[in-house]
CSV table of C-alpha atoms in Angstrom, one decimal:
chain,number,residue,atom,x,y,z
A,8,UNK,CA,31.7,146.0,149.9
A,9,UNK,CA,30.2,148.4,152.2
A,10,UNK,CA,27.0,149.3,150.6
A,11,UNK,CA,25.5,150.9,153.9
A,12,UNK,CA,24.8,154.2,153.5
A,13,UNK,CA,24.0,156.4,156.7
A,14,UNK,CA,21.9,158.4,155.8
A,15,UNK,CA,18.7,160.1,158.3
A,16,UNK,CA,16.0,157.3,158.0
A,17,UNK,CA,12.9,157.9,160.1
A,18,UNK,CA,13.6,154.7,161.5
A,19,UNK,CA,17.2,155.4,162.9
A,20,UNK,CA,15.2,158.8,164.7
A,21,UNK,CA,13.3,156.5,166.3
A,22,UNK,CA,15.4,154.1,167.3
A,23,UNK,CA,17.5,157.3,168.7
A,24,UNK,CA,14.3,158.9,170.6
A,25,UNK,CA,13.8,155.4,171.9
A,26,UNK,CA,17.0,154.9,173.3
A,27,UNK,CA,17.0,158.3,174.6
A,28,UNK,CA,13.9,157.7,176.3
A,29,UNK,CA,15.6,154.5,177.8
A,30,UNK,CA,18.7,156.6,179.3
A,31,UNK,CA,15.9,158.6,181.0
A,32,UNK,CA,14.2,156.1,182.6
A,33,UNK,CA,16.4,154.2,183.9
A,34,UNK,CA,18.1,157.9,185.7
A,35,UNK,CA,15.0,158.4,187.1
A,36,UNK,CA,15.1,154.8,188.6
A,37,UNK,CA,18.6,155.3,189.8
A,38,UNK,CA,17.4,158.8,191.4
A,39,UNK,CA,13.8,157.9,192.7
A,40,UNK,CA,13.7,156.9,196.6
A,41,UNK,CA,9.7,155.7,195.8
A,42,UNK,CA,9.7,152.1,195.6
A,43,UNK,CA,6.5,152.0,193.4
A,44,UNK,CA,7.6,155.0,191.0
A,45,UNK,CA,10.7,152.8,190.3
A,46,UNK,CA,8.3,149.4,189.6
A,47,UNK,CA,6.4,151.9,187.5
A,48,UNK,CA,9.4,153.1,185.7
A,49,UNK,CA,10.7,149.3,185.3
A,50,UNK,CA,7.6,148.2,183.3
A,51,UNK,CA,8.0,151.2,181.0
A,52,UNK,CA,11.7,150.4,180.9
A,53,UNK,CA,10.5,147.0,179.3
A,54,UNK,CA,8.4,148.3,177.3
A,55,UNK,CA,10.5,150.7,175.3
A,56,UNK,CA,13.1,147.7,175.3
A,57,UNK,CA,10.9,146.0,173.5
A,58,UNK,CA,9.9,148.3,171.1
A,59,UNK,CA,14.0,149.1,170.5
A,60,UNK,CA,13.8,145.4,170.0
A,61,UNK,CA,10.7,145.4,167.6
A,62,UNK,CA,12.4,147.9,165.5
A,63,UNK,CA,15.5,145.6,165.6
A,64,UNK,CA,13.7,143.0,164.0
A,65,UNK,CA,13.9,140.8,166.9
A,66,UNK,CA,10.8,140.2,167.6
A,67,UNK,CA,11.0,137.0,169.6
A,68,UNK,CA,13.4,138.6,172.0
A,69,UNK,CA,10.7,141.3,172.4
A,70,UNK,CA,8.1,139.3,172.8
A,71,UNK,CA,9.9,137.7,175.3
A,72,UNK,CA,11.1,141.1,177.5
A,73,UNK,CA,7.2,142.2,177.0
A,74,UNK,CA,5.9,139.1,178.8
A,75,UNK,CA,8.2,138.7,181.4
A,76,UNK,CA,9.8,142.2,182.3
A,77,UNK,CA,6.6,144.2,181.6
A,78,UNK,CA,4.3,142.1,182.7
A,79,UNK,CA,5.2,139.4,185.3
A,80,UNK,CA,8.1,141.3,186.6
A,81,UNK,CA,6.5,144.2,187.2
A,82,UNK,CA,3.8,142.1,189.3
A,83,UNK,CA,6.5,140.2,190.6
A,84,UNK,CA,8.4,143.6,192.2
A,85,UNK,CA,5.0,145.2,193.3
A,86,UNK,CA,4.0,141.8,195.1
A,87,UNK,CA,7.8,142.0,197.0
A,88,UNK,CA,7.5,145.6,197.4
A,89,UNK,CA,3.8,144.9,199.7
A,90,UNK,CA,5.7,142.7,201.6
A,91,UNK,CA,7.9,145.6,202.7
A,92,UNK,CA,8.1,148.9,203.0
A,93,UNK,CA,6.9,151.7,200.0
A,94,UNK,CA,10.4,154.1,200.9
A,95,UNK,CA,13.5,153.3,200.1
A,96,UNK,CA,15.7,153.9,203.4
A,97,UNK,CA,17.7,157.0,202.7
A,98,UNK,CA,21.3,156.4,203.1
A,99,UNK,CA,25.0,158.4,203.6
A,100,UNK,CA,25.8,158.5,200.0
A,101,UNK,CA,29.3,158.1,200.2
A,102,UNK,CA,31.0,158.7,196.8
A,103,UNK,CA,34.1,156.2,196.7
A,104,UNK,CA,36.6,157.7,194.2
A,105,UNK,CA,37.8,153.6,193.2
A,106,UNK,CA,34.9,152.3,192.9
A,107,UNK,CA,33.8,155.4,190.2
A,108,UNK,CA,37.2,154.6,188.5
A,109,UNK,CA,37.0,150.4,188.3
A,110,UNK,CA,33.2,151.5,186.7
A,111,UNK,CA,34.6,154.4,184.1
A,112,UNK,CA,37.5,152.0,183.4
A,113,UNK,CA,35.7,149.0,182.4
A,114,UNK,CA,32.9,151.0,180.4
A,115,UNK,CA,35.9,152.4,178.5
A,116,UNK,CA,37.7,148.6,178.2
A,117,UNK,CA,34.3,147.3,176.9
A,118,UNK,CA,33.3,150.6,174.5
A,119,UNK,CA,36.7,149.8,173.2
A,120,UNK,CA,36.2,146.1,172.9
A,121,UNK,CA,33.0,146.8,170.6
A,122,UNK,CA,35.5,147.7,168.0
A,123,UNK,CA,36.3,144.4,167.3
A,124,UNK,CA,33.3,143.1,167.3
A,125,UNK,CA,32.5,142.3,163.2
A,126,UNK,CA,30.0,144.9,161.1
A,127,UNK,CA,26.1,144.5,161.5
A,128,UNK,CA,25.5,141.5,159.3
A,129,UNK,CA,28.9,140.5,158.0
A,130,UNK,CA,28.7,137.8,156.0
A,131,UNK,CA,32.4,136.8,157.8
A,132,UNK,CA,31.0,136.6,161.4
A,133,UNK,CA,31.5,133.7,163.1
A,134,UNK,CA,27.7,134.3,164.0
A,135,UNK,CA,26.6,134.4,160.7
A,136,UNK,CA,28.2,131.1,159.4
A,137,UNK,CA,28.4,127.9,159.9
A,138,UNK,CA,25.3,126.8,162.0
A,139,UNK,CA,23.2,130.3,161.6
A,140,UNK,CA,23.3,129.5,157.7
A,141,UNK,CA,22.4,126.0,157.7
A,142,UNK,CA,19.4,127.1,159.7
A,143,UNK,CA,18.5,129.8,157.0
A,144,UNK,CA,19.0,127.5,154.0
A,145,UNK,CA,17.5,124.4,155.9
A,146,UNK,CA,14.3,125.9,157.8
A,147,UNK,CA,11.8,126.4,154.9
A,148,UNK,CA,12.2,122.5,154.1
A,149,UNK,CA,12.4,120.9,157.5
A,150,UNK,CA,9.6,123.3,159.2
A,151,UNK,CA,7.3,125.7,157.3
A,152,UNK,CA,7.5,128.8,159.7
A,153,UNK,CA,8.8,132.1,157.8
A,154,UNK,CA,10.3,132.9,160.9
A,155,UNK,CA,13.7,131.2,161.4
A,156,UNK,CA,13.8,131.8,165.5
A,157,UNK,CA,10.5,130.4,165.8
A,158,UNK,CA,11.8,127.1,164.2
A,159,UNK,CA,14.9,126.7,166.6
A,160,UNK,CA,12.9,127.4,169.5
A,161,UNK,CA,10.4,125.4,169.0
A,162,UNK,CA,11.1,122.6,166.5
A,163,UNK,CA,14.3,121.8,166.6
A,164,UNK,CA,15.1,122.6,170.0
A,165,UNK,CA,11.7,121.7,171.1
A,166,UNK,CA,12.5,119.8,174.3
A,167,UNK,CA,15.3,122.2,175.9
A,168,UNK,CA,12.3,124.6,175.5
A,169,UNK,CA,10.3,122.0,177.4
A,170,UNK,CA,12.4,121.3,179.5
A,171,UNK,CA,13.0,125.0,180.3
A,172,UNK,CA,9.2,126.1,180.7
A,173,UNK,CA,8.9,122.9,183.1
A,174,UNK,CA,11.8,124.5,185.5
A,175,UNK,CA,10.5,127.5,185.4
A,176,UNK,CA,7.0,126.3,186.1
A,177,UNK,CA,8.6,124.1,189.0
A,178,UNK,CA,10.3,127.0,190.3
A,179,UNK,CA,7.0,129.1,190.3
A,180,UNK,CA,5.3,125.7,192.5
A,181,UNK,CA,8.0,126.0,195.0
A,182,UNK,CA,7.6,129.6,195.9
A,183,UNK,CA,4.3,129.4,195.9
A,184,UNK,CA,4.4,126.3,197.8
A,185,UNK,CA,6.7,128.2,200.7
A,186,UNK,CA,5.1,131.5,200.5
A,187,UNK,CA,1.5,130.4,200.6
A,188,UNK,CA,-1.1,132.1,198.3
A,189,UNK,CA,-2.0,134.7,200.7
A,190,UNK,CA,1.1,136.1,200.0
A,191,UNK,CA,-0.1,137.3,197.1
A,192,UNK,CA,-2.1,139.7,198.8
A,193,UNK,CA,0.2,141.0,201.0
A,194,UNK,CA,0.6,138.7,203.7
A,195,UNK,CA,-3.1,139.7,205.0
A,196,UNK,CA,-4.6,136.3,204.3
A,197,UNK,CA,-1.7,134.1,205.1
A,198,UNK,CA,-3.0,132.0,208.3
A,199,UNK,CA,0.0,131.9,210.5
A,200,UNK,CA,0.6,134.5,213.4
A,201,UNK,CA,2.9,137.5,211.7
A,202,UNK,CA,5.9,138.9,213.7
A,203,UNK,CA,5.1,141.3,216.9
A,204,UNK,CA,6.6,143.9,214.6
A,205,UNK,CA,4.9,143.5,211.3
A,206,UNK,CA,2.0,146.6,212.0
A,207,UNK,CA,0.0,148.6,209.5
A,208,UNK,CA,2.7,151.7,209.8
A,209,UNK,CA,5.5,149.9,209.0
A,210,UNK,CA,3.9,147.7,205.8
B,5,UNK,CA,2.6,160.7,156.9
B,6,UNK,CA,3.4,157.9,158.6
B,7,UNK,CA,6.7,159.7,159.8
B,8,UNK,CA,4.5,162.8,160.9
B,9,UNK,CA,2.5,160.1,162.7
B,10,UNK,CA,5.8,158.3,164.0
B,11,UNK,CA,6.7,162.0,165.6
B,12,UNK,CA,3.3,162.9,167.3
B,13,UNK,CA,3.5,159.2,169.1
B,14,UNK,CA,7.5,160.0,171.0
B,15,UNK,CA,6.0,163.0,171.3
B,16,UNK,CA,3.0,161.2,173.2
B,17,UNK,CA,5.3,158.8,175.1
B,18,UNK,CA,7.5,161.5,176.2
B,19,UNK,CA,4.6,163.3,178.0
B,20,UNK,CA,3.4,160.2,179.2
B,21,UNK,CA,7.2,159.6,180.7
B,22,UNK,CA,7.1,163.3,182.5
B,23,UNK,CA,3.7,162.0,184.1
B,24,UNK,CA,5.5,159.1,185.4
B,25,UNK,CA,8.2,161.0,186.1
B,26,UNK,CA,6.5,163.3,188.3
B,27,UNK,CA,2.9,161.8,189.2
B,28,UNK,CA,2.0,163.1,192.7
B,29,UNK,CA,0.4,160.4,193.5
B,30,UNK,CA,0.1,156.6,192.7
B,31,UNK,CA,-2.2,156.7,190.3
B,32,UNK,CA,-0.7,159.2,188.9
B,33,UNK,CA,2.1,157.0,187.8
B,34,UNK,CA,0.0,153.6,187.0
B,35,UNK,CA,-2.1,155.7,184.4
B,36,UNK,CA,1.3,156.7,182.7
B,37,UNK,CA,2.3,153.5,182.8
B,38,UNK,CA,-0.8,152.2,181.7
B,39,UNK,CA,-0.8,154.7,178.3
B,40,UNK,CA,2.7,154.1,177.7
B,41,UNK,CA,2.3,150.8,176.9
B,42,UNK,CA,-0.7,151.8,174.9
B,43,UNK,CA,1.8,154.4,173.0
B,44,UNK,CA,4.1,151.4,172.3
B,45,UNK,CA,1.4,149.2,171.0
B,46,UNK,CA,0.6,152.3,168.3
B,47,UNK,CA,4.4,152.5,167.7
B,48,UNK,CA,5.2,149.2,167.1
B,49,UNK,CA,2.4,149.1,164.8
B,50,UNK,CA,3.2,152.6,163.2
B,51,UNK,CA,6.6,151.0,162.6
B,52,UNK,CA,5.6,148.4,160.7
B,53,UNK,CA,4.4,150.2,157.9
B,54,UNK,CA,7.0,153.0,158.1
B,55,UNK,CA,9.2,150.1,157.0
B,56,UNK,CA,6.4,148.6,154.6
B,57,UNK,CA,6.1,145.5,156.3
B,58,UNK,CA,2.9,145.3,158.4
B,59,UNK,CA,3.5,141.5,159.9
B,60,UNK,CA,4.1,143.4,163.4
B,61,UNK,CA,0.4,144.2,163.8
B,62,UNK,CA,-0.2,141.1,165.6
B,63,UNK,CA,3.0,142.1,168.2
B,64,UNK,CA,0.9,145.3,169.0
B,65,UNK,CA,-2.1,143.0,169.0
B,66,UNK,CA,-0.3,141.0,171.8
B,67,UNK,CA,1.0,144.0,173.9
B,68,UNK,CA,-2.1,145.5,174.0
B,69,UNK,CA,-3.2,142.5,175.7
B,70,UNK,CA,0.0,142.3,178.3
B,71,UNK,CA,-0.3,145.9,178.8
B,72,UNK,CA,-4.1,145.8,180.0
B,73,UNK,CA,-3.3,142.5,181.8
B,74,UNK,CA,-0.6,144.2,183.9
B,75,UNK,CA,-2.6,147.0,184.5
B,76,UNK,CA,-5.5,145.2,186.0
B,77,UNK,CA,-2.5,143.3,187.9
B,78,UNK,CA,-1.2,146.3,189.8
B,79,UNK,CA,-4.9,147.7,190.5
B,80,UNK,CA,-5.7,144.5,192.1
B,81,UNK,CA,-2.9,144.8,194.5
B,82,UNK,CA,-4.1,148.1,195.6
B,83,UNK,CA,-7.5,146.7,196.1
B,84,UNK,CA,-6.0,144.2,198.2
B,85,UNK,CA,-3.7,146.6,200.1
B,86,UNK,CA,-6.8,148.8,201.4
B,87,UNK,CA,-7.1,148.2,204.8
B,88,UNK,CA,-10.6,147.1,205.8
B,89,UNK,CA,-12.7,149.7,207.2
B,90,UNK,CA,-10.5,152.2,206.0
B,91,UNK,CA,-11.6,155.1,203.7
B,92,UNK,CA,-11.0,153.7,199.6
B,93,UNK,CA,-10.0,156.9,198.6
B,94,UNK,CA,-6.6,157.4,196.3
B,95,UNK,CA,-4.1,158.5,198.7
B,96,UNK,CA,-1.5,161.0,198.5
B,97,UNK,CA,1.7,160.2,197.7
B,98,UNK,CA,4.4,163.3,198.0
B,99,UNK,CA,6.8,163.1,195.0
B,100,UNK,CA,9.7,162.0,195.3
């Protein structure tokens, strides 16, 4: 049945420097006190995720975390960041012995949940099907796309995906709409009178 | 070869990461950003033909685009951030 052998494929070393790599990064963000460093580090964050996705064959899912976390986001955090200050405000770190333990003790819980969880591409998985396999056998005959994601996304659940871009692009109006579009630039250009407090030093 | 390849691009990306890591200074850190997404474009292309199935090309195609997109992005803010009449030149930024 189990027909997997594990054996070292270039592809697994990859997939362990990449993930190694991602461990790194995101230390470095927990450590770093530099606001911009850390909206540095996030978009290379995103972008090793979405090679680890790539290499997972999930390609729409990486896609997806290029667009948004490498791109946009990382525009998104820098454009929040001009609006305050470039340091992070050191701070007493107080190490709280409980809330270290509630965090080791549910890492554990869900490490040991993962056990359950059925073999990478069981044919028995609940995931794998009812649904998931009409899809697969139907997809080639209802929509001529190779790639079977593509199809549910777009063709057959073409209007949630609609209806999802149009909130989003709603939600984008309305902060736009509040902030004003000078606040793209840092507040300079907006045309109302800033706070008595809102100087050069303290941008 | 492709595996030999495969090696010298992590290899790449984690130099680019120790830049990032430890950039003095601002644009220190939004070069390494900017050429690790170009090392990811190369991998995720490299990869598809370490596996024998090129279809990805077109995925690198795209990041290349988001990554030089972004990077224009976060210049642009620092073009906006210079105060006016101040001096344009790349300020220091201690590391952190």
């Amino acid at each position: 049945m189990n027909s997997f052998q594990f054996e070292v494929s270039p592809i697994l070393l990859v997939d362990l420097s990449l993930l190694t790599m991602l461990l790194l990064v995101a230390v470095a963000m927990l450590r770093s006190r530099h606001l911009f460093a850390v909206v540095m580090l996030s978009g290379i964050y995103s972008l090793l995720s979405a090679a680890f996705f790539v290499s997972l064959d999930a390609v729409d899912v990486a896609f997806t975390e290029a667009a948004v976390g490498a791109g946009i986001s990382t525009v998104l955090m820098l454009a929040g960041m001009l609006l305050t200050s470039r340091r992070e405000k050191p701070f007493e770190a107080r190490r709280v012995p409980v809330a270290r333990i509630a965090v080791f003790a549910t890492g554990a819980a869900l490490i040991y949940a993962t056990i359950d969880m059925p073999a990478f591409g069981d044919r028995g998985a609940a995931a794998n099907s009812y649904v998931g396999q009409a899809y697969i056998e139907e997809t080639p005959n209802d929509i001529a796309v190779p790639n079977v994601v593509t199809a549910v996304l777009a063709s057959y659940r073409g209007f949630d995906t609609l209806g999802e871009t149009l909130v989003v692009f709603t939600a984008g109006l309305a902060v736009i709409l509040l902030l004003g579009v000078g606040s793209t630039r840092g507040g300079r250009e907006v045309s109302d009178v800033p706070p008595p407090s809102d100087n050069e030093e303290t941008r | 070869m492709f595996v030999t390849a495969t090696a010298a691009i992590i290899i790449a990306m984690v130099l680019a990461l120790v830049r990032a890591f430890s950039g003095p200074s601002l644009y220190d850190r939004v070069l390494a950003g900017n050429s690790f997404g170009t090392k990811t474009v190369l991998l995720i292309g490299i990869m598809g033909f370490l596996t024998g199935r090129p279809d990805f090309l077109d995925i690198a195609l795209l990041y290349a685009l988001i990554n030089f997109a972004a990077t224009i992005a976060i210049l642009r803010f620092f073009s906006y951030r210079q105060p006016k009449g101040a001096p344009s030149e790349p300020r220091k930024e201690s590391a952190s």
